[in-house]
Amino acid sequence: MKKKVYIISHSHWDREWYMAYEQHHMRLVELMDDLLELFETDPDFNSFHLDGQTIILDDYLQVRPEKQAAIQKAIDAGKLRIGPFYILQDDFLISSESNVRNMLIGMEESRKWGTPVMLGYFPDTFGNMGQTPQMMKQVGLEAAAFGRGVKPIGFDNQVLEAENYSSQYSEMWWKGADQSEIFGLLFANWYSNGNEIPAEKEAAIRFWDQKLADAEQYASTDHLLMMNGVDHQPVQKDISKAIRLANDLYPDYEFIHSNFTDYLKAVQEDVPQELGAVEGELTSQETDGWYTLANTASARVYLKQWNTKVQRQLENVTEPLAAMAYEVTGNYPHDQLDYAWKTLMQNHPHDSICGCSVDSVHREMIPRFEKANEVGKYLTQEALEQLATAIDTSTFSKESYPFVVFNTGGMPKTGSAEITLELERKRFAEGSPEELYQELAEQPKKHYHVETADKKQIPALISEEVVSFGYDLPKDRFRVPYMKKSVTIELPIHDMPAFSWETFTLVEGASEEKQESMIAQAGRSLENQQVHLTIEENGTLTLLDKTTGQTFEELLLFEDVGDIGNEYIFKQPEGEKAILSKNQQSTVEIIKDTSEIAQVKVTVTIDIPVSADDRLEKEQQMVREFRFRQAQRSKETKPLEITTLITLHAQSKKIDFTTVIDNQMKDHRLRVLFPTKLQVEQHEADSIFEVVTRPNQVSANWENPTNPQHQHAFVQLGDEQRGLTIGNFGLNEYEIVDGKTIAVTLLRCVGEMGDWGYFPTPEAQCLGVHQFDYSLEVHAGEDKFATYKHAYAAQIPFSTKQLPNQVGKLSSKKQYLSIKGETFAITTLKRSKLNDKLVTRGFNMSSHLESLQLTKNDSKGKLLNLLEEECQETIDSMLRPYEIRTIGFEEE
């Protein structure tokens, strides 16, 4: 029986990378023009795989709108194979919900055109998330193709027991964290192994002798895959001729122009019984560790911070509020949210969000972030306005100023809510702006306090009255400018339930609350009932956990080293010693000192080199691989001032940090270290629908002296008795150093893109002012899950809105959705586009069964898949380990 060679034409389309977006865009137009012509002129051309992303269609039609009918014809005829995703994302650097929306929107867009290719397509993601199998199965995909993460070791080799991330074939079974299993296809010879097939005899023989041997080395069946294309590759127009020649030259093989649908069906029917399996996340664990590309998590950190900000805005603020407001209006902004999500996801391809492109690419990303964020903010204000018309404030005095605080996150939240309350306004129609300003400013100053609905005073921080300009934009008439008198309130909130709101009011009269201090020793001691924090002379922290009696020392230690690598990969100069902040003296300034909030500012200054020495630029120009560079750091140094706000709340063990620097140095990496002194074998980190357990030690194959890892909201290092959880906002890279220290990368500054040539990227040096937000919380044993929820909650701000004095149909205090589940982490609350059904989704953070009860108005809802379609199964009261669960609630 002949071996069969399946040749699939494609072009891996990075929308932007080593050229600006529009440079790639114009080449895309040329590719699509060529394809449409080829479909008409070559009847033997089977099809073209459009790289698994539907955004390519939008990009093309933006320039060639008149080609829509031709595109539709090609899709209907099976010539153009589309979907199932909207873009090809970096799955580790975008949120769980962003990964879902990529599939939701991608499937919707695909189905508008025709039938999507039912293949999870990850040809060039920089590692693959561990929950991929479960996620694929929940959208009806039974197979995934990927290019990285697994080490192929050859047809006749046995997979050793220790090599959990190796496969003897290019085909394998892939098990997820929850034991879901899909068919995995590794591009063992890359997704270009059939690129530019010769149509001339001698060249074809040389080509096929090598390519067939390469493919057969890893193939588990007689079905061989040849990917005819590579990054931005023009379509091979003489492919049919080349295939006919191959059939003539190699009679023992059958060469066909094919597609993934046919190939997958054939290969899965013939896979051997002994086909091996890989499990969990695939991040090249069995390689030498240099080309995992995990350091893209710290390239251009400002992009990651922006991305986190917009994701939290859309996922955790805008959508929950709009979902709640639906009950007032009966409307939900599906189209506006789709527009915001599509705009945000244009920044999610791996060469974009990873920060590994040229400067012009990343400059263009910022307006996309800003646009998506502004849409989210607008829709948030719309939802707050709608809810504000319906919340009852009739129990408050008519002379007071009521306002509402929302926790739109899926877990209880402790922190501070901030709101500016308008006390009085004078419209420009009443006089000149200057006169109105003066009139308000000259009024006698008053004192105020905050009360709950039952008259209990809350120890809030209330600013002095200020006068400022404001305006309204009514829906039915022209804008209304005015001067207003207002105060700003910082309100301490403790353990506000998930998806809830509570109404407070500002009342005239001084507060009766007695202020007690949590600060001593001129700011070097912060203490509440649960923890005692000492700021040492060198700026590091000593933390006593009063509940366990455990002490942690030398926390908040800053480390700076050189980086002569690139946007993809960190490389420290040979023999260099780290510069540590503990060798310096610190200063402390008290910022806030109340019975609810203790906040101090710690400043420490370190002298660091201004850049690498002159050798680095020469080595970059020579395109010398980073591993073999001899550059060192410059002998010239400058001071780097590091200021950190440390905040402790009265009823919380979590300590919050905001670090600010003005970076004027190049070619270096700044990290903050949290030593634990714990000797443990593994740790946990927040990943995609998973709290993933990772080993602290690398494999025997690992040569890279560092082991960078991805995170989202937190990383945790601990044992059965105690541990430390470090939360963060948009700081996606960490490393466990020596098995006992958590190191979080704050900033990594380099001057070139890297990869296949020399592409200078001066803006990747990240010069200027940067702010980094992160946190620390100690825990005992299984209390770690509470610290995880605290880290999630910290990323989501309270939402606030001033209310009128009114009788409303919504109660002044309410939990919108009841949640009972200790290890269930909620990722969304939204409305389904299919039927406006209320949808919530989350996952089991733990490896054990966990009881879960989600109810809304006594309804337990119905089980949905990730496409928010109703499932046949009923809702189980127990969550499986690492289960992703989506529930839909019908409206009453």
Coordinates of N, CA and C in Angstrom, one line a residue, residues 138 817 824 830 832 834-835 837-842 852-856 858-877 883-891:
Q138 N -14.9 21.7 24.7 CA -16.1 22.4 25.0 C -16.6 23.3 23.9
L817 N -25.8 37.5 42.5 CA -25.6 36.1 42.3 C -25.0 35.5 43.5
F824 N -13.8 27.7 43.6 CA -14.3 28.1 42.3 C -13.9 29.5 42.0
K830 N -21.9 37.8 32.2 CA -22.3 38.5 31.0 C -23.6 38.0 30.5
S832 N -25.5 36.2 27.2 CA -25.2 35.5 25.9 C -25.8 36.2 24.7
L834 N -26.7 34.7 22.2 CA -27.7 33.8 21.6 C -29.1 34.1 22.0
N835 N -29.2 34.5 23.3 CA -30.6 34.6 23.8 C -30.7 35.6 25.0
K837 N -29.4 35.3 27.8 CA -29.4 34.6 29.0 C -28.2 35.1 29.8
L838 N -28.4 35.2 31.2 CA -27.3 35.6 32.0 C -26.3 34.4 32.1
V839 N -25.0 34.7 31.9 CA -24.0 33.6 31.8 C -22.9 33.9 32.8
T840 N -22.6 32.9 33.6 CA -21.4 33.0 34.4 C -20.5 31.8 34.2
R841 N -19.2 32.0 34.3 CA -18.2 31.0 34.0 C -17.1 31.0 35.0
G842 N -16.5 29.9 35.3 CA -15.3 29.8 36.2 C -14.7 28.5 36.1
L852 N -20.2 23.0 44.7 CA -20.4 24.4 44.1 C -21.9 24.6 44.0
Q853 N -22.3 25.7 44.4 CA -23.7 26.1 44.3 C -23.8 27.6 43.8
L854 N -24.3 27.8 42.6 CA -24.5 29.1 42.0 C -26.0 29.3 41.9
T855 N -26.5 30.3 42.4 CA -28.0 30.5 42.3 C -28.3 32.0 42.1
K856 N -29.3 32.2 41.3 CA -29.9 33.5 41.1 C -31.4 33.5 41.3
D858 N -33.0 31.8 43.4 CA -33.3 30.4 43.7 C -33.2 29.5 42.5
S859 N -32.8 30.1 41.3 CA -32.6 29.3 40.1 C -31.1 28.8 40.1
K860 N -30.9 27.5 39.8 CA -29.6 26.9 39.7 C -29.0 27.0 38.2
G861 N -29.9 27.4 37.3 CA -29.4 27.6 35.9 C -29.2 26.3 35.2
K862 N -28.7 26.4 34.0 CA -28.4 25.2 33.1 C -27.0 25.2 32.6
L863 N -26.5 24.0 32.4 CA -25.1 23.9 32.0 C -24.9 24.3 30.5
L864 N -23.9 25.1 30.2 CA -23.6 25.5 28.9 C -22.2 25.1 28.5
N865 N -21.9 25.0 27.2 CA -20.5 24.9 26.8 C -19.8 26.2 26.6
L866 N -18.6 26.2 26.2 CA -17.9 27.5 26.1 C -18.4 28.4 25.0
L867 N -19.2 27.8 24.0 CA -19.9 28.7 23.0 C -21.2 29.1 23.5
E868 N -21.5 28.8 24.8 CA -22.7 29.3 25.5 C -24.0 28.6 25.0
E869 N -23.8 27.4 24.4 CA -24.9 26.6 23.9 C -25.3 25.6 25.0
E870 N -26.6 25.3 25.1 CA -27.0 24.5 26.2 C -26.6 23.0 26.0
C871 N -26.1 22.4 27.1 CA -25.6 21.0 27.1 C -26.7 20.1 27.5
Q872 N -26.6 18.8 27.2 CA -27.5 17.8 27.6 C -27.4 17.4 29.0
E873 N -26.2 17.5 29.6 CA -26.0 17.1 31.0 C -26.7 18.1 31.9
T874 N -27.1 17.6 33.1 CA -27.6 18.5 34.1 C -26.4 19.0 35.0
I875 N -26.6 20.0 35.8 CA -25.6 20.5 36.6 C -25.3 19.7 37.8
D876 N -24.1 19.2 37.9 CA -23.6 18.4 39.1 C -23.3 19.4 40.2
S877 N -23.7 19.0 41.4 CA -23.4 19.8 42.6 C -21.9 19.8 42.9
E883 N -12.2 21.6 36.6 CA -13.3 21.7 35.6 C -13.6 23.1 35.3
I884 N -13.8 23.4 34.0 CA -14.3 24.7 33.6 C -15.8 24.6 33.4
R885 N -16.5 25.4 34.1 CA -18.0 25.3 34.1 C -18.6 26.6 33.7
T886 N -19.6 26.6 32.8 CA -20.4 27.7 32.3 C -21.8 27.4 32.6
I887 N -22.5 28.4 33.2 CA -23.9 28.2 33.6 C -24.7 29.4 33.1
G888 N -25.9 29.1 32.5 CA -26.8 30.1 32.0 C -28.1 30.1 32.9
F889 N -28.5 31.3 33.1 CA -29.8 31.5 33.9 C -30.8 32.2 33.1
E890 N -32.0 31.6 33.1 CA -33.1 32.1 32.3 C -33.7 33.3 33.1
E891 N -34.2 34.3 32.3 CA -34.9 35.4 33.0 C -36.2 35.0 33.5

